[in-house]
Amino acid sequence: MSDARRRPPSSTDVAALAGVSQKTVSRVLNGEPYVTDEVRERVLAAARELGYRRNTAARALHLGRFHRIGVASIGSSLYGPSSLLVALERQARQIGYAFAVAYAGEGAGVTNAVESLLAQGVDALVVSDPIDPIDGGQELRIDPDVPVLSFRPIPGLAGPRVVVTGASGVEAGRQATEHLLGLGHATVWHVAGPHRWPAARDRARGWREALAAAGAAEPPAQEGDWSPASGYAAGQVLAADPRVTAVFVANDDMAIGVLRALAEAGRAVPEEVSVVGMDDIPAAAYLSPPLTTIRQDFEAIARHGLALLAAEIERSPSEHSDPAEPAEPAEPREPAEAGEPREPAGLPPHLVVRRSTAPPAKP
Amino acid sequence: MSDARRRPPSSTDVAALAGVSQKTVSRVLNGEPYVTDEVRERVLAAARELGYRRNTAARALHLGRFHRIGVASIGSSLYGPSSLLVALERQARQIGYAFAVAYAGEGAGVTNAVESLLAQGVDALVVSDPIDPIDGGQELRIDPDVPVLSFRPIPGLAGPRVVVTGASGVEAGRQATEHLLGLGHATVWHVAGPHRWPAARDRARGWREALAAAGAAEPPAQEGDWSPASGYAAGQVLAADPRVTAVFVANDDMAIGVLRALAEAGRAVPEEVSVVGMDDIPAAAYLSPPLTTIRQDFEAIARHGLALLAAEIERSPSEHSDPAEPAEPAEPREPAEAGEPREPAGLPPHLVVRRSTAPPAKP
DNA sequence: GTGAAAGCGCTAACAC
DNA sequence: GTGTTAGCGCTTTCAC
């Protein structure tokens, strides 16, 4: 006997070995009551012996829930998105969800990523760092039945089950700018991220708002692509302009490029020009000079966001076959308007002051 | 009627709407033959109208395969691991697999991550950047029935279904060292990654072998933890030693710290000290000075590795219920020895020369 | 060419 | 306390 069995052991096998019914095995595994300690032990022993593992497919099939959260993230190793991903996974596992990732490339990538996640079966989605569709690209549309978490309002993404929690880029831009203004600079220049990224627009908005609030002039913003190379290019432009004494750069990588361009142009940081970055990458403290930057608490953001998302999943009447239920009327919740809607109550970022910022030189 | 149905449409619903049997729907969806074009169209239309999506749980339940690959990666936003992850996901999706990730923390983290992946159901595992168990921690043990891909031989991880493809760290260490030796340096110092990381040991090994091959003395290696902070500490030690003229640093982040320490100590790079990093992070070209480093082709590594893994998955006799099969005898393949076994035929890394390296100063 | 029936492994009713 | 039964949505024989 013992024909080379290839399929993993099932709960029936465990039941047979333990000499109980299959249902009892199920009870033990789910920690349900009404099982003798003695039987429980026997079942557990049998399961261990067989190397039994619950078949999640069967479970999901019956429950209609996958216990899996899908994350569409930008396909890059940028520090911010990667850190957020790690934090999200940790939190997801903590609250009992498996974690699927699909990276988006440029353009319609987010849509493809979301499609791929939906196809494999997830209970909810996290849209981590979407970028706007390129011209002609279709807008992100998600099945309204699937709960979605995003970290800022996403143009075109609305629906009854969309939850938003903030990694407030606006606040970050504001803090950076106010720090420089507070040091006495007449105004602050800005090297922005790509305009197609909502996160980049947020930071720029915070910068703009802080300038306006202080009555400072708004210089034209340079736009980069998050890379040191693009920061270097922007930095060359800024270095050539003697009026520039303070710069807020939308991420640390670009700030590295800016720092280098300033160094090459012989403009001392912070004596002649102050620079603030954003992200607080591990290298930030070891640049020349160590970089003043803005730091976000990704762990907190992930925890908060996934808690909301889990609640939204639970809200689903996944109780099936209750045909005579009170038929609550569709209940539309906050029909989000198009455009750039409400700012979510975000987790505040945090300014880390190092040596790249100082009061402006006395003329 | 039309009771608020919460469950997504099933193939039965599609069948009903199209006026065919459920089986026919299945045929159409799987592209099987023996379906009239007319019926096919009708089914497709019905599916589209209902927003039908195949239930992967039911499919997996029947097939005994999940069409999902699980990746245990190190929980950090280090450039190397993140880049590899992105490449792996892209490739996995390309060949039709969903992608689950579990990050490992320190210590027994890898085991937990693997456990979590196995629990959720995956057809194969990728163990991306494992680190050795801390003292007393248990070794990584994986169900021998699950194909596993790793990028270098992992001590303690062996089994009939383990496939290894290389991101040859040894070769990288060799190249870096030979480059510096070739420039005329008497010997090369090394700032290694944490010894518990096999990847760090590989790079150190390449360094050591290149020194030995050239008959150069082997200075003591400094050990960092991949962070710029640890590179800075190591750099301070090196900067204080006048014999140091060339350093191979195991990753670019630490190299940033080394550069800073050298700068603070007034030791010019590359005039007095040459530095080679590894990873070619985007910032590498914009450091002061731009960093000579070693670059790996993660896309190629991922493609090659996943192709091997997919083949290993197929090799599985997932053809079930064929009790009278020729019962091929277990066929043990390369019983990998303990220790640090065979070096896999790896994808070669690639030296990128920038301005942080130069011949030694004439004394 | 198409359909009917069985069963994958699990959980929820409902007996006993 | 425990077992029996049914059924989740799909794919696979096997009829027709």
mmCIF file of C-alpha atoms in Angstrom, chain A residues 70-331:
data_model
loop_
_atom_site.group_PDB
_atom_site.id
_atom_site.type_symbol
_atom_site.label_atom_id
_atom_site.label_comp_id
_atom_site.label_asym_id
_atom_site.label_seq_id
_atom_site.Cartn_x
_atom_site.Cartn_y
_atom_site.Cartn_z
ATOM 1 C CA GLY A 70 -3.348 42.906 -1.862
ATOM 2 C CA VAL A 71 -1.014 45.836 -2.179
ATOM 3 C CA ALA A 72 -0.392 47.693 -5.382
ATOM 4 C CA SER A 73 2.871 49.492 -4.958
ATOM 5 C CA ILE A 74 5.105 51.438 -7.212
ATOM 6 C CA GLY A 75 7.740 49.231 -8.757
ATOM 7 C CA SER A 76 10.864 50.813 -7.486
ATOM 8 C CA SER A 77 13.224 50.509 -4.615
ATOM 9 C CA LEU A 78 12.619 54.044 -3.473
ATOM 10 C CA TYR A 79 13.033 54.297 0.236
ATOM 11 C CA GLY A 80 9.561 55.573 1.060
ATOM 12 C CA PRO A 81 7.492 53.000 -0.791
ATOM 13 C CA SER A 82 9.762 50.128 0.295
ATOM 14 C CA SER A 83 9.559 51.119 3.922
ATOM 15 C CA LEU A 84 5.822 51.413 3.751
ATOM 16 C CA LEU A 85 5.602 47.983 2.191
ATOM 17 C CA VAL A 86 7.589 46.404 4.971
ATOM 18 C CA ALA A 87 5.440 48.104 7.569
ATOM 19 C CA LEU A 88 2.256 47.032 5.825
ATOM 20 C CA GLU A 89 3.314 43.429 5.655
ATOM 21 C CA ARG A 90 4.211 43.308 9.295
ATOM 22 C CA GLN A 91 0.863 44.772 10.282
ATOM 23 C CA ALA A 92 -1.112 42.595 7.907
ATOM 24 C CA ARG A 93 0.417 39.438 9.261
ATOM 25 C CA GLN A 94 -0.156 40.676 12.772
ATOM 26 C CA ILE A 95 -3.884 40.988 12.205
ATOM 27 C CA GLY A 96 -4.082 37.663 10.432
ATOM 28 C CA TYR A 97 -3.910 38.537 6.792
ATOM 29 C CA ALA A 98 -1.649 37.173 4.118
ATOM 30 C CA PHE A 99 0.059 39.699 1.953
ATOM 31 C CA ALA A 100 0.133 39.841 -1.813
ATOM 32 C CA VAL A 101 2.050 42.458 -3.755
ATOM 33 C CA ALA A 102 1.835 43.633 -7.312
ATOM 34 C CA TYR A 103 4.159 46.337 -8.464
ATOM 35 C CA ALA A 104 3.050 48.917 -10.919
ATOM 36 C CA GLY A 105 5.316 50.142 -13.621
ATOM 37 C CA GLU A 106 4.781 53.390 -15.404
ATOM 38 C CA GLY A 107 1.488 54.385 -16.965
ATOM 39 C CA ALA A 108 -1.427 52.002 -16.728
ATOM 40 C CA GLY A 109 0.655 49.922 -14.359
ATOM 41 C CA VAL A 110 -1.516 50.527 -11.352
ATOM 42 C CA THR A 111 -4.558 49.268 -13.153
ATOM 43 C CA ASN A 112 -2.734 46.129 -14.193
ATOM 44 C CA ALA A 113 -1.410 45.579 -10.729
ATOM 45 C CA VAL A 114 -4.858 45.957 -9.207
ATOM 46 C CA GLU A 115 -6.305 43.659 -11.837
ATOM 47 C CA SER A 116 -3.739 41.029 -11.028
ATOM 48 C CA LEU A 117 -4.474 41.249 -7.328
ATOM 49 C CA LEU A 118 -8.206 41.027 -7.834
ATOM 50 C CA ALA A 119 -7.734 38.050 -10.112
ATOM 51 C CA GLN A 120 -5.828 36.115 -7.519
ATOM 52 C CA GLY A 121 -8.382 36.845 -4.839
ATOM 53 C CA VAL A 122 -7.969 39.390 -2.080
ATOM 54 C CA ASP A 123 -10.340 40.698 0.545
ATOM 55 C CA ALA A 124 -9.099 44.229 0.231
ATOM 56 C CA LEU A 125 -6.650 46.398 -1.597
ATOM 57 C CA VAL A 126 -4.060 48.912 -0.621
ATOM 58 C CA VAL A 127 -3.106 51.345 -3.323
ATOM 59 C CA SER A 128 0.183 52.528 -2.051
ATOM 60 C CA ASP A 129 1.759 55.028 -4.366
ATOM 61 C CA PRO A 130 -0.320 55.427 -7.436
ATOM 62 C CA ILE A 131 0.688 57.766 -10.143
ATOM 63 C CA ASP A 132 -1.696 59.509 -12.421
ATOM 64 C CA PRO A 133 -2.444 57.789 -15.685
ATOM 65 C CA ILE A 134 -0.424 59.012 -18.579
ATOM 66 C CA ASP A 135 -2.359 60.975 -21.148
ATOM 67 C CA GLY A 136 -5.059 58.828 -22.607
ATOM 68 C CA GLY A 137 -4.502 56.131 -20.018
ATOM 69 C CA GLN A 138 -7.622 55.044 -18.317
ATOM 70 C CA GLU A 139 -8.390 56.061 -14.806
ATOM 71 C CA LEU A 140 -8.112 53.605 -11.993
ATOM 72 C CA ARG A 141 -11.464 51.922 -11.494
ATOM 73 C CA ILE A 142 -11.947 49.390 -8.800
ATOM 74 C CA ASP A 143 -14.846 47.079 -8.166
ATOM 75 C CA PRO A 144 -16.828 49.021 -5.561
ATOM 76 C CA ASP A 145 -17.346 45.883 -3.532
ATOM 77 C CA VAL A 146 -13.696 45.633 -2.597
ATOM 78 C CA PRO A 147 -12.489 47.757 0.305
ATOM 79 C CA VAL A 148 -9.583 49.939 -0.720
ATOM 80 C CA LEU A 149 -7.075 51.771 1.414
ATOM 81 C CA SER A 150 -5.038 54.629 0.120
ATOM 82 C CA PHE A 151 -2.826 57.109 1.849
ATOM 83 C CA ARG A 152 -4.201 60.169 0.269
ATOM 84 C CA PRO A 153 -7.263 60.903 -1.813
ATOM 85 C CA ILE A 154 -6.666 59.515 -5.255
ATOM 86 C CA PRO A 155 -8.241 61.371 -8.129
ATOM 87 C CA GLY A 156 -10.637 59.032 -9.850
ATOM 88 C CA LEU A 157 -10.689 56.569 -7.010
ATOM 89 C CA ALA A 158 -13.872 56.913 -5.082
ATOM 90 C CA GLY A 159 -16.537 54.599 -3.864
ATOM 91 C CA PRO A 160 -18.394 53.464 -0.839
ATOM 92 C CA ARG A 161 -15.616 51.278 0.434
ATOM 93 C CA VAL A 162 -12.605 53.487 -0.055
ATOM 94 C CA VAL A 163 -10.826 54.399 3.148
ATOM 95 C CA VAL A 164 -8.138 57.006 3.272
ATOM 96 C CA THR A 165 -5.608 57.642 5.940
ATOM 97 C CA GLY A 166 -2.904 60.125 5.659
ATOM 98 C CA ALA A 167 0.743 60.184 5.267
ATOM 99 C CA SER A 168 0.380 63.893 5.113
ATOM 100 C CA GLY A 169 2.682 65.154 2.434
ATOM 101 C CA VAL A 170 1.086 68.562 2.682
ATOM 102 C CA GLU A 171 2.039 68.822 6.304
ATOM 103 C CA ALA A 172 5.559 67.663 5.481
ATOM 104 C CA GLY A 173 5.989 70.333 2.839
ATOM 105 C CA ARG A 174 4.701 72.896 5.256
ATOM 106 C CA GLN A 175 7.059 71.863 8.047
ATOM 107 C CA ALA A 176 10.098 71.922 5.805
ATOM 108 C CA THR A 177 9.245 75.308 4.442
ATOM 109 C CA GLU A 178 8.386 76.814 7.797
ATOM 110 C CA HIS A 179 11.667 75.563 9.200
ATOM 111 C CA LEU A 180 13.606 77.407 6.501
ATOM 112 C CA LEU A 181 11.462 80.511 6.750
ATOM 113 C CA GLY A 182 11.880 80.433 10.507
ATOM 114 C CA LEU A 183 15.635 80.470 10.038
ATOM 115 C CA GLY A 184 15.243 83.816 8.359
ATOM 116 C CA HIS A 185 15.314 82.994 4.659
ATOM 117 C CA ALA A 186 13.335 85.408 2.501
ATOM 118 C CA THR A 187 11.783 82.564 0.594
ATOM 119 C CA VAL A 188 12.243 78.868 -0.143
ATOM 120 C CA TRP A 189 12.834 77.171 -3.482
ATOM 121 C CA HIS A 190 11.478 73.759 -4.260
ATOM 122 C CA VAL A 191 12.642 70.698 -6.124
ATOM 123 C CA ALA A 192 9.461 68.708 -6.557
ATOM 124 C CA GLY A 193 8.808 65.085 -7.385
ATOM 125 C CA PRO A 194 7.098 64.170 -10.636
ATOM 126 C CA HIS A 195 3.826 65.997 -10.937
ATOM 127 C CA ARG A 196 2.048 62.775 -11.836
ATOM 128 C CA TRP A 197 2.625 61.530 -8.338
ATOM 129 C CA PRO A 198 -0.012 62.716 -5.915
ATOM 130 C CA ALA A 199 2.578 62.459 -3.162
ATOM 131 C CA ALA A 200 4.753 64.947 -5.017
ATOM 132 C CA ARG A 201 1.865 67.339 -5.454
ATOM 133 C CA ASP A 202 1.062 67.166 -1.759
ATOM 134 C CA ARG A 203 4.554 68.150 -0.761
ATOM 135 C CA ALA A 204 4.520 70.990 -3.250
ATOM 136 C CA ARG A 205 1.201 72.137 -1.930
ATOM 137 C CA GLY A 206 2.480 72.259 1.622
ATOM 138 C CA TRP A 207 5.452 74.289 0.445
ATOM 139 C CA ARG A 208 3.199 76.683 -1.455
ATOM 140 C CA GLU A 209 0.808 77.099 1.437
ATOM 141 C CA ALA A 210 3.585 77.818 3.890
ATOM 142 C CA LEU A 211 5.041 80.454 1.593
ATOM 143 C CA ALA A 212 1.673 82.067 1.131
ATOM 144 C CA ALA A 213 0.975 82.041 4.849
ATOM 145 C CA ALA A 214 4.278 83.816 5.472
ATOM 146 C CA GLY A 215 3.726 86.266 2.665
ATOM 147 C CA ALA A 216 6.856 85.018 0.918
ATOM 148 C CA ALA A 217 7.263 85.060 -2.852
ATOM 149 C CA GLU A 218 6.795 81.726 -4.614
ATOM 150 C CA PRO A 219 9.736 80.933 -6.873
ATOM 151 C CA PRO A 220 9.226 78.528 -9.767
ATOM 152 C CA ALA A 221 9.559 74.892 -8.716
ATOM 153 C CA GLN A 222 11.968 72.516 -10.413
ATOM 154 C CA GLU A 223 10.534 69.100 -11.159
ATOM 155 C CA GLY A 224 12.588 65.952 -10.729
ATOM 156 C CA ASP A 225 11.805 62.251 -10.922
ATOM 157 C CA TRP A 226 12.899 61.339 -7.376
ATOM 158 C CA SER A 227 16.353 60.276 -8.581
ATOM 159 C CA PRO A 228 19.666 61.777 -7.535
ATOM 160 C CA ALA A 229 20.332 62.426 -11.193
ATOM 161 C CA SER A 230 17.288 64.633 -11.521
ATOM 162 C CA GLY A 231 18.154 66.380 -8.276
ATOM 163 C CA TYR A 232 21.580 67.075 -9.657
ATOM 164 C CA ALA A 233 20.098 68.672 -12.757
ATOM 165 C CA ALA A 234 17.760 70.811 -10.679
ATOM 166 C CA GLY A 235 20.595 71.676 -8.357
ATOM 167 C CA GLN A 236 22.675 73.019 -11.197
ATOM 168 C CA VAL A 237 19.917 75.429 -12.096
ATOM 169 C CA LEU A 238 19.516 76.532 -8.498
ATOM 170 C CA ALA A 239 23.250 76.846 -7.939
ATOM 171 C CA ALA A 240 23.478 79.268 -10.814
ATOM 172 C CA ASP A 241 20.920 81.584 -9.272
ATOM 173 C CA PRO A 242 22.438 83.792 -6.557
ATOM 174 C CA ARG A 243 19.045 84.521 -5.051
ATOM 175 C CA VAL A 244 18.681 80.936 -3.922
ATOM 176 C CA THR A 245 19.461 80.573 -0.227
ATOM 177 C CA ALA A 246 17.047 77.852 0.851
ATOM 178 C CA VAL A 247 15.710 74.764 -0.901
ATOM 179 C CA PHE A 248 13.153 72.165 0.054
ATOM 180 C CA VAL A 249 13.749 69.002 -1.960
ATOM 181 C CA ALA A 250 10.891 66.525 -2.147
ATOM 182 C CA ASN A 251 12.993 63.490 -1.250
ATOM 183 C CA ASP A 252 16.433 62.716 0.101
ATOM 184 C CA ASP A 253 17.663 61.016 -3.058
ATOM 185 C CA MET A 254 17.133 64.155 -5.088
ATOM 186 C CA ALA A 255 18.631 66.150 -2.247
ATOM 187 C CA ILE A 256 21.825 64.147 -2.685
ATOM 188 C CA GLY A 257 21.962 65.321 -6.266
ATOM 189 C CA VAL A 258 21.262 68.894 -5.233
ATOM 190 C CA LEU A 259 24.001 68.758 -2.626
ATOM 191 C CA ARG A 260 26.459 67.560 -5.228
ATOM 192 C CA ALA A 261 25.496 70.235 -7.736
ATOM 193 C CA LEU A 262 25.890 72.923 -5.090
ATOM 194 C CA ALA A 263 29.258 71.509 -4.055
ATOM 195 C CA GLU A 264 30.492 71.495 -7.634
ATOM 196 C CA ALA A 265 29.320 75.073 -8.099
ATOM 197 C CA GLY A 266 31.218 76.059 -4.995
ATOM 198 C CA ARG A 267 28.161 77.097 -3.063
ATOM 199 C CA ALA A 268 28.630 76.046 0.543
ATOM 200 C CA VAL A 269 25.875 74.225 2.413
ATOM 201 C CA PRO A 270 24.559 75.485 4.762
ATOM 202 C CA GLU A 271 26.588 78.727 4.768
ATOM 203 C CA GLU A 272 25.289 79.931 1.413
ATOM 204 C CA VAL A 273 22.391 77.610 0.743
ATOM 205 C CA SER A 274 20.256 75.601 3.134
ATOM 206 C CA VAL A 275 18.760 72.290 2.004
ATOM 207 C CA VAL A 276 15.945 70.217 3.452
ATOM 208 C CA GLY A 277 15.145 66.772 2.116
ATOM 209 C CA MET A 278 12.405 64.323 2.879
ATOM 210 C CA ASP A 279 12.346 60.646 3.947
ATOM 211 C CA ASP A 280 15.259 60.495 6.342
ATOM 212 C CA ILE A 281 16.948 57.689 4.476
ATOM 213 C CA PRO A 282 19.627 55.965 6.531
ATOM 214 C CA ALA A 283 22.322 57.748 4.559
ATOM 215 C CA ALA A 284 20.895 61.190 5.313
ATOM 216 C CA ALA A 285 22.867 61.587 8.498
ATOM 217 C CA TYR A 286 26.111 60.732 6.703
ATOM 218 C CA LEU A 287 25.982 63.004 3.741
ATOM 219 C CA SER A 288 28.207 66.043 3.451
ATOM 220 C CA PRO A 289 26.792 67.860 5.216
ATOM 221 C CA PRO A 290 24.350 65.692 7.168
ATOM 222 C CA LEU A 291 20.937 66.405 5.780
ATOM 223 C CA THR A 292 18.042 68.080 7.534
ATOM 224 C CA THR A 293 14.982 66.154 6.463
ATOM 225 C CA ILE A 294 11.432 65.094 7.191
ATOM 226 C CA ARG A 295 10.664 61.703 8.541
ATOM 227 C CA GLN A 296 7.432 59.751 8.422
ATOM 228 C CA ASP A 297 6.323 57.059 10.804
ATOM 229 C CA PHE A 298 5.509 54.276 8.382
ATOM 230 C CA GLU A 299 4.772 51.781 11.114
ATOM 231 C CA ALA A 300 2.085 54.028 12.539
ATOM 232 C CA ILE A 301 0.685 54.800 9.124
ATOM 233 C CA ALA A 302 0.496 51.111 8.262
ATOM 234 C CA ARG A 303 -1.053 50.179 11.566
ATOM 235 C CA HIS A 304 -3.664 52.865 11.382
ATOM 236 C CA GLY A 305 -4.475 52.209 7.748
ATOM 237 C CA LEU A 306 -4.783 48.468 8.079
ATOM 238 C CA ALA A 307 -6.926 48.797 11.158
ATOM 239 C CA LEU A 308 -9.352 50.896 9.158
ATOM 240 C CA LEU A 309 -9.195 48.483 6.279
ATOM 241 C CA ALA A 310 -9.807 45.451 8.469
ATOM 242 C CA ALA A 311 -12.828 47.184 9.933
ATOM 243 C CA GLU A 312 -14.128 47.853 6.465
ATOM 244 C CA ILE A 313 -13.657 44.205 5.538
ATOM 245 C CA GLU A 314 -15.608 43.161 8.617
ATOM 246 C CA ARG A 315 -18.354 45.603 7.771
ATOM 247 C CA SER A 316 -19.050 43.430 4.790
ATOM 248 C CA PRO A 317 -22.084 41.231 5.302
ATOM 249 C CA SER A 318 -20.025 38.182 4.552
ATOM 250 C CA GLU A 319 -22.656 36.298 6.497
ATOM 251 C CA HIS A 320 -24.035 34.405 3.607
ATOM 252 C CA SER A 321 -27.293 32.591 2.972
ATOM 253 C CA ASP A 322 -29.488 34.784 5.087
ATOM 254 C CA PRO A 323 -31.960 35.558 2.347
ATOM 255 C CA ALA A 324 -34.472 37.207 4.632
ATOM 256 C CA GLU A 325 -32.204 39.904 5.986
ATOM 257 C CA PRO A 326 -33.488 43.422 6.693
ATOM 258 C CA ALA A 327 -32.273 44.555 3.293
ATOM 259 C CA GLU A 328 -30.593 47.733 4.389
ATOM 260 C CA PRO A 329 -30.827 50.313 1.640
ATOM 261 C CA ALA A 330 -27.539 50.652 -0.219
ATOM 262 C CA GLU A 331 -26.427 53.442 2.153
#
